[in-house]
Amino acid sequence: MALPTQTIQALAVSPGIAIGRTMRVTGQTRYREPEPHRITEDEIPAELSRLSAALALTRTQLVELRQEVRNKLKAQEAEIFDAHIMIVDDRTMIAEAEKGIREKHYVAEYALYLASEHFANVFAGMADEYLRERAADIRDVSARILSNLTNIHVHGHEIDLDDRRIIVAHNLSPSETAQLDVEKVLGFAVETGSATSHTAILARSMRLPAVVGIPPELPEQLTADDKLIIDGYSGKLLINPDARTEEAYRLKKAEAGQLWSRLESESELRPETTDGFIVQLAANLDSPDKVGEVKRCGASGIGLFRTEYLYMNRQALPDEEEQFEVYKKLLVECDNAPLIVRTLDVGGDKFNTNIYRANEQNPFLGLRGIRLCLHERRDILETQLRALLRAGVFGNLRVMLPMVSSIREVIEVRSIIGQLQQQLENEKLEYMSHLPLGIMIETPAAALMADKFAPMVDFFSIGTNDLVQYTMAIDRGNERVAYLYRPSHPAILGLIRNCVEAANRHNIWVSVCGQAAADAYMVPLLAGIGVHELSMAPSSIAVVRRVIRSMSMFEMQETAQAALACTNATDALAISEALIHLRAPEIVNI
């Protein structure tokens, strides 16, 4: 029997409107406690062998899934499964499972379950929301290993339907979400998860409206006869709405769809203000396979190419030839549009034993970015720079250095580039004689010393994610201090203005490539301060372009000046929001 008409307030994690019948998914119980069977001493080698084989098979499956997601979505979303592969490769957890087999004589399934639950519970008990969500990743990977151990595979993502449905479930793992058939699924509502969960990230990339936090009893109460509406903007889940409500939501969905179509059709329009100023829009890219997406969105070039994917989750580091071919391919496909490559920036959240020679208690304040490459892994930097110098002859290449905090770092890198150019000259290899070099402004030290850095580099690229984190002294993943993580804070805006003014005095340009560049409400502030380029995910460019084309530079400058005079981030952002509501009200609900 259908449920009565009602509205449930959940948490919106992926925007959009979905209207359709229910598909209840209740069979996702792959991760459950196995029977605690015991083995004899003689059976230990066989159980260890079973565990090893299951781990190898799981790793192969995850590598294939990562490639599938990379092909279907984005390289950034594929990185989710880099984290899953790292769980499989985690010797600490696997050693504990092996210990359970050797010392407690448990079968491999139960030993693995105990080990994975121990680590999942550690993460689940953390105050940091982002880290809490990693417990779900551990359980997702462990469920796959258990399935391979028992040879019992439950595929909750396989949906055999004649029409498209809204999935309702207690939980959808990242693996299940990544393999959803978007031709059959309209959206989903689940009990567990958050906006920072990997499942939510995948939903946004797949453009599936989604909410989390539904009542735990709801999946069992709903049937295939129940009609649902997911409002991915407000977080509302409407059950069996009346005809008038459904029609109103269909109209809202149509209007949003039409707006997206109009925005995407503007890809050939210049990002020009109403009084004739251009704010260049570039794309951030994680993989050389996505250059077509950059071109389709109308970006002026690639403002940030992250090279980390070349280094992660592999037995051997990429050599010069492999990197040369990747950079050459990118430059050729860019067709002389600018390509800005960031040298290796392995952060504190991406520990890799192939790169780091020692773990650190606080890696976010340790050997990150250019510090690591200059002081511990110069071999990695030299190999990367040689490949870039050689590839540079095939297009419009620029290179930037991450996590710069001292003039000496720039001097050292320029010296290395000179030495490498001499090597290539001696080897009679083609190379770029002048390599435009920029720095990431991610530390307050770099922002405050912008006037001293400017004569030594060709451009600044401001990474707002870390600049906010280090300036405000907060962990941007910690929900307890999340209220302080605001790029609109006058202190942050002041540092950005300092960089722009220094750049203008020395005739170099400034880009912003952090998350703030893609935030429509930050655009008037950044452009009004004088930032020359905004670089973001290709999917965000259409909205930002519309904002720029909807207002004058004069208005944005006045808005930025008023925001800089504020005493807090809320008031500063409210000034920009008011301008957006006045000049581009159509994008408010996107």
PDB file of N, CA and C in Angstrom, residues 372-448:
ATOM      1  N   LEU A 372      59.350  19.369  -0.709  1.00  0.00           N
ATOM      2  CA  LEU A 372      59.709  17.953  -0.833  1.00  0.00           C
ATOM      3  C   LEU A 372      60.663  17.747  -1.993  1.00  0.00           C
ATOM      4  N   CYS A 373      60.344  18.358  -3.137  1.00  0.00           N
ATOM      5  CA  CYS A 373      61.150  18.143  -4.338  1.00  0.00           C
ATOM      6  C   CYS A 373      62.555  18.738  -4.220  1.00  0.00           C
ATOM      7  N   LEU A 374      62.700  19.829  -3.513  1.00  0.00           N
ATOM      8  CA  LEU A 374      64.018  20.455  -3.389  1.00  0.00           C
ATOM      9  C   LEU A 374      64.862  19.827  -2.289  1.00  0.00           C
ATOM     10  N   HIS A 375      64.237  19.400  -1.220  1.00  0.00           N
ATOM     11  CA  HIS A 375      65.008  18.981  -0.057  1.00  0.00           C
ATOM     12  C   HIS A 375      65.112  17.475   0.132  1.00  0.00           C
ATOM     13  N   GLU A 376      64.238  16.716  -0.528  1.00  0.00           N
ATOM     14  CA  GLU A 376      64.315  15.277  -0.346  1.00  0.00           C
ATOM     15  C   GLU A 376      64.231  14.493  -1.645  1.00  0.00           C
ATOM     16  N   ARG A 377      63.497  15.001  -2.635  1.00  0.00           N
ATOM     17  CA  ARG A 377      63.327  14.254  -3.887  1.00  0.00           C
ATOM     18  C   ARG A 377      63.625  15.138  -5.098  1.00  0.00           C
ATOM     19  N   ARG A 378      64.854  15.697  -5.106  1.00  0.00           N
ATOM     20  CA  ARG A 378      65.252  16.512  -6.244  1.00  0.00           C
ATOM     21  C   ARG A 378      65.276  15.684  -7.527  1.00  0.00           C
ATOM     22  N   ASP A 379      65.517  14.386  -7.386  1.00  0.00           N
ATOM     23  CA  ASP A 379      65.525  13.517  -8.560  1.00  0.00           C
ATOM     24  C   ASP A 379      64.173  13.535  -9.272  1.00  0.00           C
ATOM     25  N   ILE A 380      63.086  13.560  -8.498  1.00  0.00           N
ATOM     26  CA  ILE A 380      61.756  13.608  -9.084  1.00  0.00           C
ATOM     27  C   ILE A 380      61.552  14.928  -9.824  1.00  0.00           C
ATOM     28  N   LEU A 381      61.944  16.034  -9.190  1.00  0.00           N
ATOM     29  CA  LEU A 381      61.783  17.348  -9.809  1.00  0.00           C
ATOM     30  C   LEU A 381      62.593  17.456 -11.091  1.00  0.00           C
ATOM     31  N   GLU A 382      63.841  16.998 -11.086  1.00  0.00           N
ATOM     32  CA  GLU A 382      64.689  17.113 -12.275  1.00  0.00           C
ATOM     33  C   GLU A 382      64.143  16.287 -13.431  1.00  0.00           C
ATOM     34  N   THR A 383      63.646  15.093 -13.124  1.00  0.00           N
ATOM     35  CA  THR A 383      63.058  14.258 -14.184  1.00  0.00           C
ATOM     36  C   THR A 383      61.843  14.948 -14.783  1.00  0.00           C
ATOM     37  N   GLN A 384      60.995  15.511 -13.920  1.00  0.00           N
ATOM     38  CA  GLN A 384      59.791  16.173 -14.399  1.00  0.00           C
ATOM     39  C   GLN A 384      60.134  17.417 -15.223  1.00  0.00           C
ATOM     40  N   LEU A 385      61.073  18.206 -14.752  1.00  0.00           N
ATOM     41  CA  LEU A 385      61.442  19.426 -15.484  1.00  0.00           C
ATOM     42  C   LEU A 385      62.107  19.109 -16.825  1.00  0.00           C
ATOM     43  N   ARG A 386      62.930  18.072 -16.878  1.00  0.00           N
ATOM     44  CA  ARG A 386      63.530  17.672 -18.171  1.00  0.00           C
ATOM     45  C   ARG A 386      62.441  17.309 -19.168  1.00  0.00           C
ATOM     46  N   ALA A 387      61.459  16.525 -18.712  1.00  0.00           N
ATOM     47  CA  ALA A 387      60.358  16.130 -19.594  1.00  0.00           C
ATOM     48  C   ALA A 387      59.576  17.353 -20.060  1.00  0.00           C
ATOM     49  N   LEU A 388      59.346  18.305 -19.159  1.00  0.00           N
ATOM     50  CA  LEU A 388      58.605  19.517 -19.512  1.00  0.00           C
ATOM     51  C   LEU A 388      59.392  20.399 -20.481  1.00  0.00           C
ATOM     52  N   LEU A 389      60.680  20.552 -20.259  1.00  0.00           N
ATOM     53  CA  LEU A 389      61.508  21.349 -21.159  1.00  0.00           C
ATOM     54  C   LEU A 389      61.493  20.770 -22.573  1.00  0.00           C
ATOM     55  N   ARG A 390      61.546  19.469 -22.673  1.00  0.00           N
ATOM     56  CA  ARG A 390      61.524  18.823 -23.997  1.00  0.00           C
ATOM     57  C   ARG A 390      60.154  18.953 -24.653  1.00  0.00           C
ATOM     58  N   ALA A 391      59.089  18.771 -23.862  1.00  0.00           N
ATOM     59  CA  ALA A 391      57.738  18.830 -24.419  1.00  0.00           C
ATOM     60  C   ALA A 391      57.337  20.252 -24.794  1.00  0.00           C
ATOM     61  N   GLY A 392      57.947  21.239 -24.139  1.00  0.00           N
ATOM     62  CA  GLY A 392      57.553  22.631 -24.340  1.00  0.00           C
ATOM     63  C   GLY A 392      57.654  23.131 -25.756  1.00  0.00           C
ATOM     64  N   VAL A 393      58.452  22.496 -26.579  1.00  0.00           N
ATOM     65  CA  VAL A 393      58.603  22.949 -27.969  1.00  0.00           C
ATOM     66  C   VAL A 393      57.359  22.641 -28.794  1.00  0.00           C
ATOM     67  N   PHE A 394      56.414  21.862 -28.231  1.00  0.00           N
ATOM     68  CA  PHE A 394      55.228  21.459 -28.990  1.00  0.00           C
ATOM     69  C   PHE A 394      54.006  22.330 -28.706  1.00  0.00           C
ATOM     70  N   GLY A 395      54.161  23.375 -27.899  1.00  0.00           N
ATOM     71  CA  GLY A 395      52.990  24.207 -27.627  1.00  0.00           C
ATOM     72  C   GLY A 395      53.285  25.335 -26.654  1.00  0.00           C
ATOM     73  N   ASN A 396      52.217  25.828 -26.068  1.00  0.00           N
ATOM     74  CA  ASN A 396      52.268  27.010 -25.200  1.00  0.00           C
ATOM     75  C   ASN A 396      52.322  26.561 -23.736  1.00  0.00           C
ATOM     76  N   LEU A 397      53.495  26.161 -23.302  1.00  0.00           N
ATOM     77  CA  LEU A 397      53.673  25.577 -21.966  1.00  0.00           C
ATOM     78  C   LEU A 397      54.103  26.613 -20.940  1.00  0.00           C
ATOM     79  N   ARG A 398      53.537  26.498 -19.754  1.00  0.00           N
ATOM     80  CA  ARG A 398      53.964  27.265 -18.588  1.00  0.00           C
ATOM     81  C   ARG A 398      54.007  26.299 -17.409  1.00  0.00           C
ATOM     82  N   VAL A 399      54.916  26.553 -16.482  1.00  0.00           N
ATOM     83  CA  VAL A 399      55.093  25.662 -15.333  1.00  0.00           C
ATOM     84  C   VAL A 399      54.963  26.470 -14.056  1.00  0.00           C
ATOM     85  N   MET A 400      54.278  25.888 -13.066  1.00  0.00           N
ATOM     86  CA  MET A 400      54.194  26.583 -11.786  1.00  0.00           C
ATOM     87  C   MET A 400      54.582  25.663 -10.634  1.00  0.00           C
ATOM     88  N   LEU A 401      55.100  26.289  -9.592  1.00  0.00           N
ATOM     89  CA  LEU A 401      55.643  25.580  -8.439  1.00  0.00           C
ATOM     90  C   LEU A 401      54.668  25.677  -7.273  1.00  0.00           C
ATOM     91  N   PRO A 402      54.332  24.552  -6.639  1.00  0.00           N
ATOM     92  CA  PRO A 402      53.375  24.567  -5.533  1.00  0.00           C
ATOM     93  C   PRO A 402      54.029  24.807  -4.174  1.00  0.00           C
ATOM     94  N   MET A 403      53.269  25.393  -3.280  1.00  0.00           N
ATOM     95  CA  MET A 403      53.654  25.557  -1.870  1.00  0.00           C
ATOM     96  C   MET A 403      54.949  26.349  -1.695  1.00  0.00           C
ATOM     97  N   VAL A 404      55.139  27.380  -2.505  1.00  0.00           N
ATOM     98  CA  VAL A 404      56.322  28.232  -2.376  1.00  0.00           C
ATOM     99  C   VAL A 404      56.153  29.158  -1.169  1.00  0.00           C
ATOM    100  N   SER A 405      57.199  29.293  -0.378  1.00  0.00           N
ATOM    101  CA  SER A 405      57.132  30.194   0.774  1.00  0.00           C
ATOM    102  C   SER A 405      58.392  31.040   0.932  1.00  0.00           C
ATOM    103  N   SER A 406      59.407  30.806   0.072  1.00  0.00           N
ATOM    104  CA  SER A 406      60.630  31.609   0.189  1.00  0.00           C
ATOM    105  C   SER A 406      61.224  31.894  -1.183  1.00  0.00           C
ATOM    106  N   ILE A 407      61.914  33.027  -1.286  1.00  0.00           N
ATOM    107  CA  ILE A 407      62.577  33.419  -2.533  1.00  0.00           C
ATOM    108  C   ILE A 407      63.616  32.381  -2.932  1.00  0.00           C
ATOM    109  N   ARG A 408      64.276  31.803  -1.953  1.00  0.00           N
ATOM    110  CA  ARG A 408      65.344  30.846  -2.231  1.00  0.00           C
ATOM    111  C   ARG A 408      64.836  29.665  -3.060  1.00  0.00           C
ATOM    112  N   GLU A 409      63.579  29.262  -2.824  1.00  0.00           N
ATOM    113  CA  GLU A 409      63.027  28.124  -3.571  1.00  0.00           C
ATOM    114  C   GLU A 409      62.948  28.434  -5.058  1.00  0.00           C
ATOM    115  N   VAL A 410      62.538  29.653  -5.404  1.00  0.00           N
ATOM    116  CA  VAL A 410      62.461  30.044  -6.811  1.00  0.00           C
ATOM    117  C   VAL A 410      63.863  30.103  -7.420  1.00  0.00           C
ATOM    118  N   ILE A 411      64.807  30.664  -6.684  1.00  0.00           N
ATOM    119  CA  ILE A 411      66.193  30.753  -7.174  1.00  0.00           C
ATOM    120  C   ILE A 411      66.750  29.361  -7.443  1.00  0.00           C
ATOM    121  N   GLU A 412      66.505  28.425  -6.526  1.00  0.00           N
ATOM    122  CA  GLU A 412      67.010  27.056  -6.703  1.00  0.00           C
ATOM    123  C   GLU A 412      66.412  26.402  -7.935  1.00  0.00           C
ATOM    124  N   VAL A 413      65.102  26.569  -8.119  1.00  0.00           N
ATOM    125  CA  VAL A 413      64.448  25.937  -9.275  1.00  0.00           C
ATOM    126  C   VAL A 413      64.966  26.549 -10.574  1.00  0.00           C
ATOM    127  N   ARG A 414      65.121  27.863 -10.615  1.00  0.00           N
ATOM    128  CA  ARG A 414      65.653  28.491 -11.831  1.00  0.00           C
ATOM    129  C   ARG A 414      67.064  27.986 -12.121  1.00  0.00           C
ATOM    130  N   SER A 415      67.862  27.762 -11.094  1.00  0.00           N
ATOM    131  CA  SER A 415      69.202  27.221 -11.280  1.00  0.00           C
ATOM    132  C   SER A 415      69.141  25.804 -11.851  1.00  0.00           C
ATOM    133  N   ILE A 416      68.229  24.995 -11.323  1.00  0.00           N
ATOM    134  CA  ILE A 416      68.066  23.624 -11.826  1.00  0.00           C
ATOM    135  C   ILE A 416      67.636  23.643 -13.287  1.00  0.00           C
ATOM    136  N   ILE A 417      66.710  24.532 -13.634  1.00  0.00           N
ATOM    137  CA  ILE A 417      66.240  24.622 -15.025  1.00  0.00           C
ATOM    138  C   ILE A 417      67.413  24.971 -15.941  1.00  0.00           C
ATOM    139  N   GLY A 418      68.253  25.915 -15.516  1.00  0.00           N
ATOM    140  CA  GLY A 418      69.422  26.265 -16.327  1.00  0.00           C
ATOM    141  C   GLY A 418      70.362  25.094 -16.525  1.00  0.00           C
ATOM    142  N   GLN A 419      70.610  24.335 -15.488  1.00  0.00           N
ATOM    143  CA  GLN A 419      71.481  23.165 -15.580  1.00  0.00           C
ATOM    144  C   GLN A 419      70.893  22.110 -16.514  1.00  0.00           C
ATOM    145  N   LEU A 420      69.586  21.900 -16.416  1.00  0.00           N
ATOM    146  CA  LEU A 420      68.930  20.905 -17.267  1.00  0.00           C
ATOM    147  C   LEU A 420      68.940  21.337 -18.730  1.00  0.00           C
ATOM    148  N   GLN A 421      68.750  22.609 -18.976  1.00  0.00           N
ATOM    149  CA  GLN A 421      68.811  23.107 -20.350  1.00  0.00           C
ATOM    150  C   GLN A 421      70.209  22.871 -20.943  1.00  0.00           C
ATOM    151  N   GLN A 422      71.239  23.058 -20.128  1.00  0.00           N
ATOM    152  CA  GLN A 422      72.600  22.801 -20.601  1.00  0.00           C
ATOM    153  C   GLN A 422      72.798  21.320 -20.891  1.00  0.00           C
ATOM    154  N   GLN A 423      72.244  20.466 -20.037  1.00  0.00           N
ATOM    155  CA  GLN A 423      72.324  19.018 -20.279  1.00  0.00           C
ATOM    156  C   GLN A 423      71.685  18.664 -21.616  1.00  0.00           C
ATOM    157  N   LEU A 424      70.480  19.187 -21.847  1.00  0.00           N
ATOM    158  CA  LEU A 424      69.759  18.873 -23.081  1.00  0.00           C
ATOM    159  C   LEU A 424      70.499  19.417 -24.297  1.00  0.00           C
ATOM    160  N   GLU A 425      71.126  20.582 -24.130  1.00  0.00           N
ATOM    161  CA  GLU A 425      71.941  21.143 -25.211  1.00  0.00           C
ATOM    162  C   GLU A 425      73.095  20.211 -25.536  1.00  0.00           C
ATOM    163  N   ASN A 426      73.763  19.715 -24.506  1.00  0.00           N
ATOM    164  CA  ASN A 426      74.897  18.801 -24.707  1.00  0.00           C
ATOM    165  C   ASN A 426      74.467  17.490 -25.339  1.00  0.00           C
ATOM    166  N   GLU A 427      73.229  17.069 -25.030  1.00  0.00           N
ATOM    167  CA  GLU A 427      72.717  15.810 -25.579  1.00  0.00           C
ATOM    168  C   GLU A 427      72.079  16.003 -26.951  1.00  0.00           C
ATOM    169  N   LYS A 428      72.097  17.262 -27.427  1.00  0.00           N
ATOM    170  CA  LYS A 428      71.530  17.603 -28.743  1.00  0.00           C
ATOM    171  C   LYS A 428      70.042  17.230 -28.841  1.00  0.00           C
ATOM    172  N   LEU A 429      69.325  17.485 -27.746  1.00  0.00           N
ATOM    173  CA  LEU A 429      67.879  17.273 -27.719  1.00  0.00           C
ATOM    174  C   LEU A 429      67.173  18.627 -27.778  1.00  0.00           C
ATOM    175  N   GLU A 430      66.042  18.682 -28.467  1.00  0.00           N
ATOM    176  CA  GLU A 430      65.263  19.925 -28.527  1.00  0.00           C
ATOM    177  C   GLU A 430      64.696  20.248 -27.157  1.00  0.00           C
ATOM    178  N   TYR A 431      64.672  21.520 -26.814  1.00  0.00           N
ATOM    179  CA  TYR A 431      64.105  21.921 -25.524  1.00  0.00           C
ATOM    180  C   TYR A 431      63.627  23.364 -25.606  1.00  0.00           C
ATOM    181  N   MET A 432      62.861  23.757 -24.611  1.00  0.00           N
ATOM    182  CA  MET A 432      62.306  25.103 -24.538  1.00  0.00           C
ATOM    183  C   MET A 432      63.379  26.037 -23.968  1.00  0.00           C
ATOM    184  N   SER A 433      63.774  27.048 -24.731  1.00  0.00           N
ATOM    185  CA  SER A 433      64.856  27.913 -24.273  1.00  0.00           C
ATOM    186  C   SER A 433      64.398  28.880 -23.182  1.00  0.00           C
ATOM    187  N   HIS A 434      63.113  29.295 -23.247  1.00  0.00           N
ATOM    188  CA  HIS A 434      62.566  30.123 -22.160  1.00  0.00           C
ATOM    189  C   HIS A 434      61.304  29.455 -21.645  1.00  0.00           C
ATOM    190  N   LEU A 435      61.367  28.941 -20.418  1.00  0.00           N
ATOM    191  CA  LEU A 435      60.236  28.262 -19.806  1.00  0.00           C
ATOM    192  C   LEU A 435      59.539  29.243 -18.855  1.00  0.00           C
ATOM    193  N   PRO A 436      58.341  29.758 -19.219  1.00  0.00           N
ATOM    194  CA  PRO A 436      57.627  30.652 -18.311  1.00  0.00           C
ATOM    195  C   PRO A 436      57.363  29.949 -16.978  1.00  0.00           C
ATOM    196  N   LEU A 437      57.792  30.593 -15.900  1.00  0.00           N
ATOM    197  CA  LEU A 437      57.716  29.970 -14.576  1.00  0.00           C
ATOM    198  C   LEU A 437      56.868  30.822 -13.641  1.00  0.00           C
ATOM    199  N   GLY A 438      55.906  30.189 -13.003  1.00  0.00           N
ATOM    200  CA  GLY A 438      55.056  30.880 -12.038  1.00  0.00           C
ATOM    201  C   GLY A 438      55.074  30.166 -10.705  1.00  0.00           C
ATOM    202  N   ILE A 439      54.479  30.790  -9.719  1.00  0.00           N
ATOM    203  CA  ILE A 439      54.406  30.165  -8.404  1.00  0.00           C
ATOM    204  C   ILE A 439      52.955  30.141  -7.925  1.00  0.00           C
ATOM    205  N   MET A 440      52.640  29.101  -7.160  1.00  0.00           N
ATOM    206  CA  MET A 440      51.359  29.048  -6.467  1.00  0.00           C
ATOM    207  C   MET A 440      51.464  29.914  -5.213  1.00  0.00           C
ATOM    208  N   ILE A 441      50.482  30.770  -5.038  1.00  0.00           N
ATOM    209  CA  ILE A 441      50.385  31.549  -3.802  1.00  0.00           C
ATOM    210  C   ILE A 441      49.414  30.802  -2.892  1.00  0.00           C
ATOM    211  N   GLU A 442      49.977  30.029  -1.983  1.00  0.00           N
ATOM    212  CA  GLU A 442      49.161  29.208  -1.086  1.00  0.00           C
ATOM    213  C   GLU A 442      49.481  29.460   0.384  1.00  0.00           C
ATOM    214  N   THR A 443      50.563  30.159   0.638  1.00  0.00           N
ATOM    215  CA  THR A 443      50.954  30.456   2.011  1.00  0.00           C
ATOM    216  C   THR A 443      50.873  31.962   2.245  1.00  0.00           C
ATOM    217  N   PRO A 444      50.551  32.387   3.466  1.00  0.00           N
ATOM    218  CA  PRO A 444      50.564  33.824   3.758  1.00  0.00           C
ATOM    219  C   PRO A 444      51.922  34.452   3.470  1.00  0.00           C
ATOM    220  N   ALA A 445      53.008  33.680   3.680  1.00  0.00           N
ATOM    221  CA  ALA A 445      54.350  34.216   3.412  1.00  0.00           C
ATOM    222  C   ALA A 445      54.485  34.643   1.960  1.00  0.00           C
ATOM    223  N   ALA A 446      54.029  33.799   1.037  1.00  0.00           N
ATOM    224  CA  ALA A 446      54.126  34.127  -0.382  1.00  0.00           C
ATOM    225  C   ALA A 446      53.243  35.320  -0.728  1.00  0.00           C
ATOM    226  N   ALA A 447      52.039  35.365  -0.157  1.00  0.00           N
ATOM    227  CA  ALA A 447      51.128  36.477  -0.453  1.00  0.00           C
ATOM    228  C   ALA A 447      51.672  37.797   0.070  1.00  0.00           C
ATOM    229  N   LEU A 448      52.252  37.769   1.254  1.00  0.00           N
ATOM    230  CA  LEU A 448      52.771  39.003   1.848  1.00  0.00           C
ATOM    231  C   LEU A 448      54.045  39.477   1.163  1.00  0.00           C
TER     232      LEU A 448
END
